[in-house]
Coordinates of N, CA and C in Angstrom, one line a residue:
I96 N 0.8 -1.4 -0.1 CA 0.4 0.1 -0.7 C 0.9 1.4 0.0
T97 N 0.6 2.1 -0.5 CA 1.4 3.2 -0.8 C 0.1 4.4 -0.6
T98 N 1.3 5.6 -0.1 CA 0.2 7.1 -0.1 C 0.4 8.0 -1.8
A99 N -0.7 8.3 -2.0 CA -1.0 9.5 -3.3 C 0.0 10.4 -3.1
P100 N 0.5 11.2 -3.7 CA 1.6 12.2 -3.7 C 1.1 13.2 -3.3
G101 N 1.3 14.0 -1.9 CA 1.1 15.5 -1.5 C 2.0 16.2 -1.9
G102 N 1.6 17.3 -1.4 CA 2.7 19.1 -1.9 C 2.8 19.8 -0.6
G103 N 3.1 20.9 -1.2 CA 3.3 22.2 0.7 C 4.3 21.4 1.2
A104 N 5.0 22.2 2.1 CA 5.8 22.1 3.3 C 5.9 21.4 4.4
C105 N 4.7 21.3 4.8 CA 4.5 21.0 6.0 C 4.4 19.1 6.1
A106 N 4.8 18.8 7.3 CA 4.4 17.5 7.5 C 3.4 16.2 7.2
A107 N 3.8 15.5 6.4 CA 3.2 14.8 6.2 C 1.9 13.9 6.9
P108 N 1.1 13.9 6.8 CA -0.2 13.2 8.0 C 0.4 11.6 8.1
G109 N 0.5 11.2 9.3 CA 0.7 9.7 9.4 C -0.3 8.8 8.4
F110 N 0.3 7.3 7.9 CA -0.2 6.5 7.0 C -0.1 4.8 8.1
A111 N -1.6 4.8 8.4 CA -1.8 3.7 8.9 C -3.2 2.9 8.7
P112 N -2.8 2.5 7.7 CA -3.9 2.0 6.5 C -4.7 0.3 7.8
G113 N -6.1 0.2 8.2 CA -6.3 -0.9 8.4 C -6.6 -2.1 7.3
F114 N -6.1 -3.8 7.7 CA -6.3 -4.6 6.6 C -6.5 -5.1 7.1
A115 N -7.2 -6.4 6.7 CA -8.0 -7.6 6.9 C -8.6 -8.1 5.5
A116 N -7.9 -9.2 5.3 CA -8.5 -10.6 4.3 C -8.8 -11.8 4.2
G117 N -9.5 -12.7 4.3 CA -9.2 -14.1 4.4 C -10.6 -14.5 3.7
T118 N -11.4 -15.7 3.3 CA -11.9 -17.0 3.1 C -12.8 -16.6 3.9
A119 N -14.1 -17.0 3.6 CA -15.2 -17.4 4.5 C -14.8 -18.4 4.4
N120 N -14.2 -19.9 4.1 CA -14.8 -21.1 4.5 C -13.4 -21.0 4.7
N121 N -12.8 -21.8 5.6 CA -11.1 -22.1 5.9 C -10.9 -23.4 5.9
G122 N -12.0 -24.3 5.1 CA -11.0 -25.7 5.4 C -10.4 -26.2 4.1
G123 N -9.2 -26.5 4.4 CA -7.9 -27.1 4.0 C -8.0 -27.8 2.3
G124 N -7.9 -26.3 1.2 CA -7.9 -26.9 0.4 C -9.1 -26.9 -0.7
A125 N -10.0 -26.1 0.6 CA -11.9 -25.6 0.2 C -11.6 -24.3 -0.5
F126 N -12.9 -24.7 -1.5 CA -13.3 -23.5 -2.6 C -14.4 -22.3 -1.5
S127 N -13.9 -21.0 -1.6 CA -14.6 -20.6 -1.0 C -14.3 -18.9 -1.8
P128 N -15.5 -17.8 -1.4 CA -15.8 -17.0 -1.2 C -14.1 -16.4 -0.4
F129 N -13.8 -15.5 -1.0 CA -12.6 -14.2 -0.3 C -13.0 -12.7 -0.7
V130 N -12.4 -12.1 1.1 CA -13.2 -10.9 1.7 C -12.4 -10.6 1.4
M131 N -11.8 -8.8 0.9 CA -10.8 -7.7 1.7 C -11.3 -6.7 1.8
N132 N -11.0 -6.4 3.2 CA -11.0 -4.6 3.9 C -9.4 -4.4 3.5
L133 N -9.7 -2.7 3.0 CA -8.7 -1.8 3.4 C -9.4 0.0 4.0
T134 N -9.4 -0.2 4.7 CA -9.5 1.2 5.8 C -8.5 2.5 6.0
R135 N -8.7 3.4 6.2 CA -7.8 4.6 6.2 C -8.9 5.3 7.2
K136 N -8.2 6.2 7.9 CA -9.2 7.2 8.6 C -8.7 8.0 8.5
D137 N -10.0 9.5 9.0 CA -9.5 11.0 8.3 C -8.5 11.0 9.2
G138 N -8.0 12.4 8.0 CA -6.5 12.7 8.4 C -5.5 12.0 8.0
E139 N -5.7 11.4 7.6 CA -4.5 10.4 7.3 C -4.3 10.6 6.0
Q140 N -2.8 9.8 5.3 CA -2.9 10.5 3.8 C -3.4 9.7 2.7
R141 N -3.8 9.9 1.8 CA -4.1 9.5 0.3 C -3.8 8.0 0.4
L142 N -5.0 7.3 0.3 CA -4.4 6.3 -0.6 C -3.7 6.4 -2.5
G143 N -2.6 5.4 -2.1 CA -2.0 5.8 -3.3 C -2.4 4.9 -4.6
T144 N -1.7 3.7 -4.2 CA -2.0 2.1 -5.1 C -2.1 0.9 -4.2
V145 N -2.3 -0.3 -4.2 CA -2.7 -1.6 -3.3 C -2.4 -2.7 -4.2
D146 N -1.3 -3.3 -3.5 CA -0.6 -4.7 -4.1 C -1.1 -5.6 -3.2
M147 N -1.2 -6.6 -2.9 CA -1.3 -7.7 -2.3 C -1.1 -9.2 -2.9
T148 N -0.2 -9.7 -1.8 CA 0.2 -11.3 -2.5 C -0.4 -11.9 -1.4
M149 N -1.4 -12.6 -2.0 CA -1.6 -13.9 -1.2 C -0.6 -14.6 -0.8
P150 N -1.7 -15.3 0.2 CA -0.4 -17.1 1.0 C 0.3 -17.6 0.3
K151 N 1.0 -18.4 0.5 CA 1.7 -19.5 -0.3 C 0.4 -20.8 -0.4
G152 N -0.2 -21.3 -1.6 CA -0.9 -21.9 -1.3 C -2.5 -21.9 -2.0
M153 N -3.1 -20.3 -1.6 CA -4.0 -19.7 -1.9 C -3.5 -19.2 -3.1
S154 N -4.8 -20.1 -4.3 CA -4.8 -19.8 -5.6 C -6.4 -19.7 -5.6
A155 N -6.4 -19.7 -7.4 CA -7.6 -20.1 -7.9 C -7.7 -20.5 -9.0
M156 N -8.8 -21.2 -9.8 CA -9.3 -21.7 -11.3 C -9.3 -20.7 -12.2
I157 N -8.1 -20.2 -13.1 CA -8.5 -18.6 -13.5 C -9.5 -19.1 -15.0
S158 N -8.9 -20.9 -15.3 CA -8.9 -21.4 -16.3 C -10.4 -21.1 -16.3
K159 N -11.1 -21.0 -15.0 CA -12.7 -21.6 -15.3 C -13.6 -20.4 -15.6
V160 N -13.2 -19.0 -15.8 CA -13.9 -18.3 -15.1 C -13.4 -17.4 -16.6
P161 N -14.3 -16.8 -17.9 CA -14.3 -16.3 -19.0 C -13.5 -15.1 -19.1
Q162 N -12.2 -14.3 -19.9 CA -11.6 -13.6 -19.4 C -12.2 -12.5 -20.0
C163 N -12.1 -11.1 -19.9 CA -13.2 -9.9 -20.6 C -11.8 -9.3 -21.7
P164 N -11.7 -9.4 -23.1 CA -10.9 -8.8 -23.3 C -10.6 -7.1 -23.2
T165 N -9.2 -7.2 -22.2 CA -8.7 -6.0 -22.2 C -9.2 -4.9 -22.7
A166 N -9.3 -4.7 -24.0 CA -9.5 -4.0 -25.2 C -11.1 -3.6 -24.5
E167 N -11.8 -4.5 -24.7 CA -13.5 -4.4 -23.9 C -13.7 -3.6 -22.5
A168 N -12.6 -4.2 -21.5 CA -12.6 -3.5 -20.6 C -13.3 -2.2 -19.9
T169 N -14.7 -2.2 -20.3 CA -14.5 -1.0 -20.4 C -16.5 -0.9 -19.6
P170 N -17.2 0.1 -18.9 CA -19.0 -0.1 -17.9 C -19.7 -0.7 -19.6
G171 N -20.0 -1.8 -18.9 CA -21.2 -2.9 -19.5 C -21.0 -3.7 -20.7
A172 N -19.2 -3.5 -20.6 CA -18.6 -4.1 -22.3 C -18.6 -5.4 -22.1
C173 N -18.1 -5.8 -20.4 CA -17.2 -7.1 -19.7 C -18.4 -8.2 -20.0
P174 N -18.3 -9.2 -20.1 CA -19.6 -10.0 -20.3 C -19.9 -10.8 -18.4
A175 N -21.2 -11.2 -18.4 CA -21.5 -11.2 -16.9 C -21.0 -12.1 -16.3
S176 N -20.0 -13.3 -17.2 CA -19.6 -14.8 -16.9 C -18.2 -14.1 -16.8
S177 N -17.1 -13.3 -16.9 CA -16.6 -12.8 -16.1 C -16.0 -11.8 -15.0
Q178 N -17.7 -11.4 -14.6 CA -16.9 -10.7 -12.7 C -17.0 -12.0 -12.1
L179 N -16.1 -11.6 -11.3 CA -15.5 -12.3 -10.1 C -15.9 -12.2 -8.8
G180 N -16.8 -10.7 -8.9 CA -17.9 -10.7 -7.4 C -17.9 -9.3 -7.7
H181 N -17.7 -8.3 -6.6 CA -18.4 -6.9 -6.2 C -17.5 -5.9 -5.4
V182 N -17.1 -4.5 -5.6 CA -16.2 -3.6 -5.2 C -17.5 -2.9 -3.7
I183 N -17.0 -2.4 -2.8 CA -18.0 -0.9 -2.4 C -17.2 -0.6 -1.3
T184 N -16.8 1.1 -2.2 CA -16.0 1.8 -1.5 C -16.8 3.0 -0.8
E185 N -16.1 3.4 0.6 CA -16.6 4.2 1.6 C -15.5 5.4 1.1
V186 N -16.5 6.8 0.7 CA -15.7 7.8 0.5 C -16.0 9.5 1.0
G187 N -15.2 10.3 1.8 CA -16.0 11.3 2.5 C -15.3 11.3 3.6
V188 N -15.2 11.9 4.5 CA -14.9 12.7 6.0 C -16.4 12.9 6.7
G189 N -15.4 12.2 7.7 CA -16.1 12.2 9.0 C -16.9 11.3 9.3
G190 N -17.8 10.7 10.5 CA -18.3 9.3 11.0 C -19.6 8.8 9.9
Q191 N -20.1 9.7 9.5 CA -20.7 9.0 8.2 C -20.2 9.1 6.3
P192 N -19.5 8.9 6.4 CA -19.1 8.2 4.4 C -20.1 8.2 3.8
D193 N -19.6 8.4 2.4 CA -20.8 8.0 1.5 C -20.9 6.1 0.8
T194 N -21.7 5.4 1.0 CA -20.8 3.9 0.8 C -21.6 4.0 -0.8
L195 N -20.6 3.3 -1.7 CA -20.7 2.9 -3.0 C -20.9 2.1 -3.8
P196 N -21.5 1.1 -3.9 CA -22.8 1.8 -4.6 C -23.8 1.9 -3.5
E197 N -24.6 2.8 -3.6 CA -25.5 3.1 -2.4 C -26.5 1.8 -2.2
A198 N -27.6 1.4 -0.9 CA -28.0 0.5 -1.5 C -29.6 0.5 -2.0
G199 N -29.4 -0.5 -1.9 CA -30.6 -0.7 -3.6 C -30.1 -0.6 -5.3
M200 N -28.8 -0.2 -5.0 CA -28.6 -0.2 -6.4 C -27.5 -1.1 -6.7
P201 N -27.8 -1.7 -8.2 CA -27.3 -2.6 -8.8 C -25.5 -2.5 -7.9
E202 N -25.0 -3.8 -7.4 CA -23.3 -4.3 -7.2 C -22.6 -3.6 -8.2
D203 N -21.5 -2.9 -7.2 CA -20.3 -2.5 -8.9 C -19.3 -3.8 -8.7
P204 N -19.4 -3.8 -10.1 CA -18.7 -5.1 -9.9 C -16.9 -5.3 -10.1
V205 N -16.3 -6.7 -10.0 CA -14.8 -7.3 -10.5 C -14.7 -8.1 -10.9
Y206 N -14.3 -7.5 -12.9 CA -14.1 -8.5 -13.5 C -12.6 -9.1 -13.9
L207 N -12.5 -10.1 -14.2 CA -11.0 -11.5 -14.4 C -10.9 -9.7 -16.5
T208 N -9.6 -9.9 -16.6 CA -9.7 -9.7 -17.5 C -8.4 -10.6 -18.4
Q209 N -8.4 -9.9 -19.2 CA -7.1 -10.5 -19.9 C -5.8 -9.9 -19.9
G210 N -4.6 -10.1 -20.2 CA -3.9 -9.8 -19.9 C -3.4 -7.8 -19.7
Y211 N -2.9 -7.2 -18.0 CA -3.1 -6.3 -17.9 C -1.5 -5.5 -17.5
G212 N -1.1 -4.4 -18.1 CA 0.1 -3.7 -17.6 C 1.1 -5.1 -17.9
G213 N 1.7 -5.7 -19.2 CA 2.3 -6.9 -19.0 C 2.1 -8.8 -18.1
A214 N 1.5 -8.2 -17.4 CA 0.9 -9.7 -16.8 C 0.1 -10.7 -17.3
P215 N -0.1 -11.6 -17.2 CA -0.9 -12.1 -17.9 C -2.2 -12.1 -17.9
F216 N -2.9 -11.7 -16.9 CA -4.2 -11.4 -16.1 C -4.1 -10.3 -15.8
G217 N -5.6 -9.8 -15.4 CA -5.4 -8.0 -14.6 C -7.1 -8.4 -13.9
L218 N -7.5 -7.6 -13.3 CA -8.4 -7.3 -12.7 C -8.9 -5.9 -13.7
L219 N -10.5 -5.6 -13.4 CA -11.0 -4.4 -13.8 C -12.0 -3.8 -12.2
F220 N -12.0 -3.1 -11.8 CA -12.9 -2.8 -10.4 C -13.9 -1.6 -11.9
V221 N -15.2 -1.4 -11.5 CA -16.1 -0.9 -11.8 C -16.5 0.0 -10.5
V222 N -16.1 1.2 -10.1 CA -16.9 1.7 -9.0 C -18.2 3.2 -9.8
H223 N -19.1 2.9 -9.7 CA -20.2 4.3 -9.9 C -20.4 5.4 -8.6
A224 N -19.9 6.5 -9.7 CA -19.5 7.4 -8.0 C -20.5 8.4 -8.3
E225 N -21.7 7.6 -7.9 CA -23.2 8.6 -7.6 C -23.7 8.2 -6.2
A226 N -23.6 9.2 -5.6 CA -24.0 9.8 -4.3 C -24.9 10.6 -4.3
G227 N -26.6 9.9 -3.6 CA -28.0 10.9 -3.7 C -27.5 12.3 -5.2
P228 N -27.7 12.8 -5.3 CA -27.4 14.0 -6.1 C -26.5 13.9 -7.1
F229 N -25.0 13.8 -6.4 CA -24.6 14.1 -7.4 C -23.7 12.7 -8.2
N230 N -23.4 13.2 -9.4 CA -23.0 11.6 -10.3 C -22.0 11.9 -11.0
L231 N -20.8 11.8 -10.7 CA -19.0 11.7 -11.1 C -19.0 10.8 -11.9
G232 N -19.7 9.4 -12.5 CA -19.6 9.0 -14.0 C -19.0 8.0 -13.2
T233 N -18.3 6.4 -13.6 CA -18.2 6.2 -13.6 C -16.5 5.7 -13.7
V234 N -16.1 4.8 -12.8 CA -14.6 5.2 -12.0 C -13.7 3.5 -13.0
L235 N -13.1 3.5 -13.6 CA -12.3 2.1 -14.0 C -10.9 2.4 -12.6
V236 N -10.7 1.3 -12.4 CA -9.0 1.0 -12.1 C -8.7 -0.6 -12.2
H237 N -7.6 -0.7 -13.2 CA -6.8 -1.9 -13.4 C -6.5 -1.9 -12.4
A238 N -5.9 -3.2 -12.8 CA -4.8 -4.4 -11.5 C -4.2 -5.1 -12.8
K239 N -2.6 -5.4 -11.6 CA -2.4 -7.0 -12.9 C -2.2 -7.8 -11.8
I240 N -2.3 -9.2 -12.9 CA -2.2 -10.2 -11.7 C -0.9 -10.7 -11.7
L241 N 0.0 -10.8 -11.3 CA 1.3 -11.8 -11.5 C 1.2 -13.2 -10.7
V242 N 1.6 -13.9 -11.9 CA 2.0 -15.7 -10.8 C 3.1 -15.9 -10.8
N243 N 4.0 -15.5 -9.6 CA 4.9 -16.6 -9.5 C 5.5 -18.5 -9.9
P244 N 6.0 -18.1 -11.2 CA 6.5 -19.5 -11.5 C 7.1 -20.7 -10.6
I245 N 7.3 -20.0 -10.3 CA 8.2 -20.8 -8.9 C 6.9 -21.9 -7.9
T246 N 6.3 -20.9 -7.4 CA 5.5 -20.9 -6.3 C 4.2 -21.3 -6.8
A247 N 3.3 -20.3 -7.6 CA 2.4 -20.0 -8.2 C 1.5 -19.0 -7.1
Q248 N 2.5 -18.6 -6.4 CA 1.7 -17.3 -5.6 C 1.4 -16.7 -6.3
V249 N 0.5 -15.5 -5.8 CA -0.6 -14.6 -7.0 C -0.1 -13.4 -6.0
T250 N -0.4 -12.0 -6.7 CA 0.5 -10.9 -6.3 C -1.1 -10.0 -7.2
I251 N -1.2 -9.2 -6.9 CA -2.5 -8.2 -7.6 C -1.8 -7.2 -7.2
Q252 N -1.2 -6.5 -8.4 CA -1.1 -5.0 -8.6 C -2.4 -3.9 -8.9
A253 N -2.9 -3.0 -7.8 CA -3.8 -2.4 -8.8 C -2.9 -0.8 -9.0
E254 N -3.5 -0.4 -9.8 CA -2.9 1.0 -10.7 C -3.4 2.4 -9.2
K255 N -3.1 3.8 -10.1 CA -3.3 4.7 -9.0 C -4.4 5.0 -8.5
M256 N -5.2 5.2 -7.2 CA -6.4 5.1 -6.8 C -6.6 6.7 -7.2
P257 N -7.6 7.0 -7.6 CA -8.0 8.5 -8.1 C -8.1 8.7 -6.7
S258 N -7.3 10.5 -6.9 CA -7.9 11.3 -5.9 C -8.4 12.7 -6.2
M259 N -8.5 12.9 -7.4 CA -10.1 13.7 -7.6 C -10.9 13.3 -9.0
L260 N -11.7 13.1 -8.8 CA -13.3 13.8 -9.8 C -13.7 14.8 -10.1
Q261 N -13.7 15.0 -11.3 CA -14.2 16.5 -11.6 C -14.0 17.4 -10.5
G262 N -13.1 17.5 -10.3 CA -12.4 18.8 -9.6 C -12.8 18.6 -8.5
I263 N -13.4 17.0 -8.2 CA -13.6 17.3 -6.4 C -13.1 16.0 -5.7
P264 N -12.2 16.7 -4.5 CA -11.1 16.1 -4.2 C -12.5 14.4 -4.0
V265 N -10.9 13.5 -3.8 CA -11.5 11.8 -3.4 C -10.9 11.7 -2.2
D266 N -12.3 11.3 -1.2 CA -11.2 10.8 0.2 C -11.7 9.5 0.5
L267 N -11.6 8.4 -0.1 CA -11.5 7.3 -0.1 C -11.1 6.6 1.2
K268 N -11.8 5.9 2.1 CA -11.8 5.7 3.2 C -11.6 4.6 3.7
A269 N -12.3 3.6 2.6 CA -12.8 1.4 2.7 C -13.0 1.8 1.5
L270 N -12.3 0.0 1.1 CA -12.4 -0.3 0.1 C -12.6 -2.0 0.3
R271 N -13.3 -2.6 0.0 CA -13.9 -3.7 -0.1 C -14.2 -4.5 -0.7
V272 N -13.4 -5.9 -1.0 CA -13.5 -6.4 -2.1 C -13.8 -7.9 -2.1
G273 N -15.0 -8.7 -2.6 CA -16.2 -9.7 -2.2 C -15.6 -10.5 -3.2
V274 N -14.9 -11.4 -3.6 CA -14.6 -12.4 -4.9 C -15.5 -13.5 -4.0
G275 N -17.0 -13.9 -5.3 CA -17.4 -15.0 -4.6 C -17.9 -15.6 -6.0
H276 N -16.7 -15.5 -7.1 CA -17.4 -16.8 -8.2 C -17.4 -18.3 -7.9
P277 N -18.3 -19.1 -7.9 CA -17.8 -20.5 -7.4 C -17.3 -21.0 -8.1
G278 N -16.2 -21.9 -7.2 CA -15.6 -22.8 -7.9 C -13.9 -22.3 -8.6
F279 N -13.7 -20.8 -8.1 CA -12.7 -20.3 -8.5 C -11.5 -20.1 -7.3
M280 N -11.6 -19.6 -6.0 CA -10.7 -19.1 -5.6 C -10.5 -21.0 -4.4
F281 N -9.2 -21.3 -3.8 CA -9.2 -22.1 -3.0 C -8.4 -21.7 -2.0
N282 N -8.6 -22.8 -1.2 CA -7.3 -22.5 0.2 C -6.1 -22.9 -0.2
P283 N -4.9 -23.1 0.9 CA -4.0 -24.0 0.8 C -4.3 -25.5 1.8
T284 N -3.8 -26.4 1.3 CA -4.2 -27.2 2.0 C -4.3 -28.1 2.6
R285 N -3.2 -26.7 3.7 CA -2.4 -26.5 5.5 C -3.5 -25.7 5.6
C286 N -3.5 -26.5 7.1 CA -4.5 -25.7 7.7 C -4.2 -24.7 8.9
A287 N -3.0 -24.3 8.5 CA -2.1 -23.9 9.3 C -1.8 -21.9 9.3
V288 N -2.6 -21.2 10.1 CA -2.5 -19.5 10.0 C -1.4 -19.5 8.7
K289 N -2.0 -18.7 7.4 CA -1.4 -17.8 6.9 C -1.5 -16.3 6.9
Q290 N -0.9 -15.5 6.7 CA -0.6 -14.3 6.2 C -0.4 -13.0 4.7

């Protein structure tokens, strides 16, 4: 996790993001939905990029999910069969940030894509930045999926998070990604706790 660049001569605010991730079913070798939660407190530096490396042995059946062609990886162009899960974001300052998507709205999807940024596979996060009367359009964030050729360990490297939309600062407070495509992610075969 890196911070977004800042300006000025003042000392940089703190940066101690919260992070939790895991599977719903912890059985060794079992397929399970996966959830990642990333949080940031008011007054801390903004999130810049996110890199996450899965524990050794945790993997996914990429061949079982059709990949959205990278050239078509735009809102509405990826087929539903390429959707791995969803993303929920919280933006704003104070005790009641806006949650996107708002209650009652369709979930914001996460798609598996063909190679991106030199990596063999990619992800596309689609966030509809609409809260109440404000509609700032659709935000696309791409990520690389890198696979270690020796250990098969997976690393996800997301591109820079937007810090401004149409001249409005984006204070991303929380990012929740759920991967629930059936028969996609599976646990290591050993039951020991991993990080």
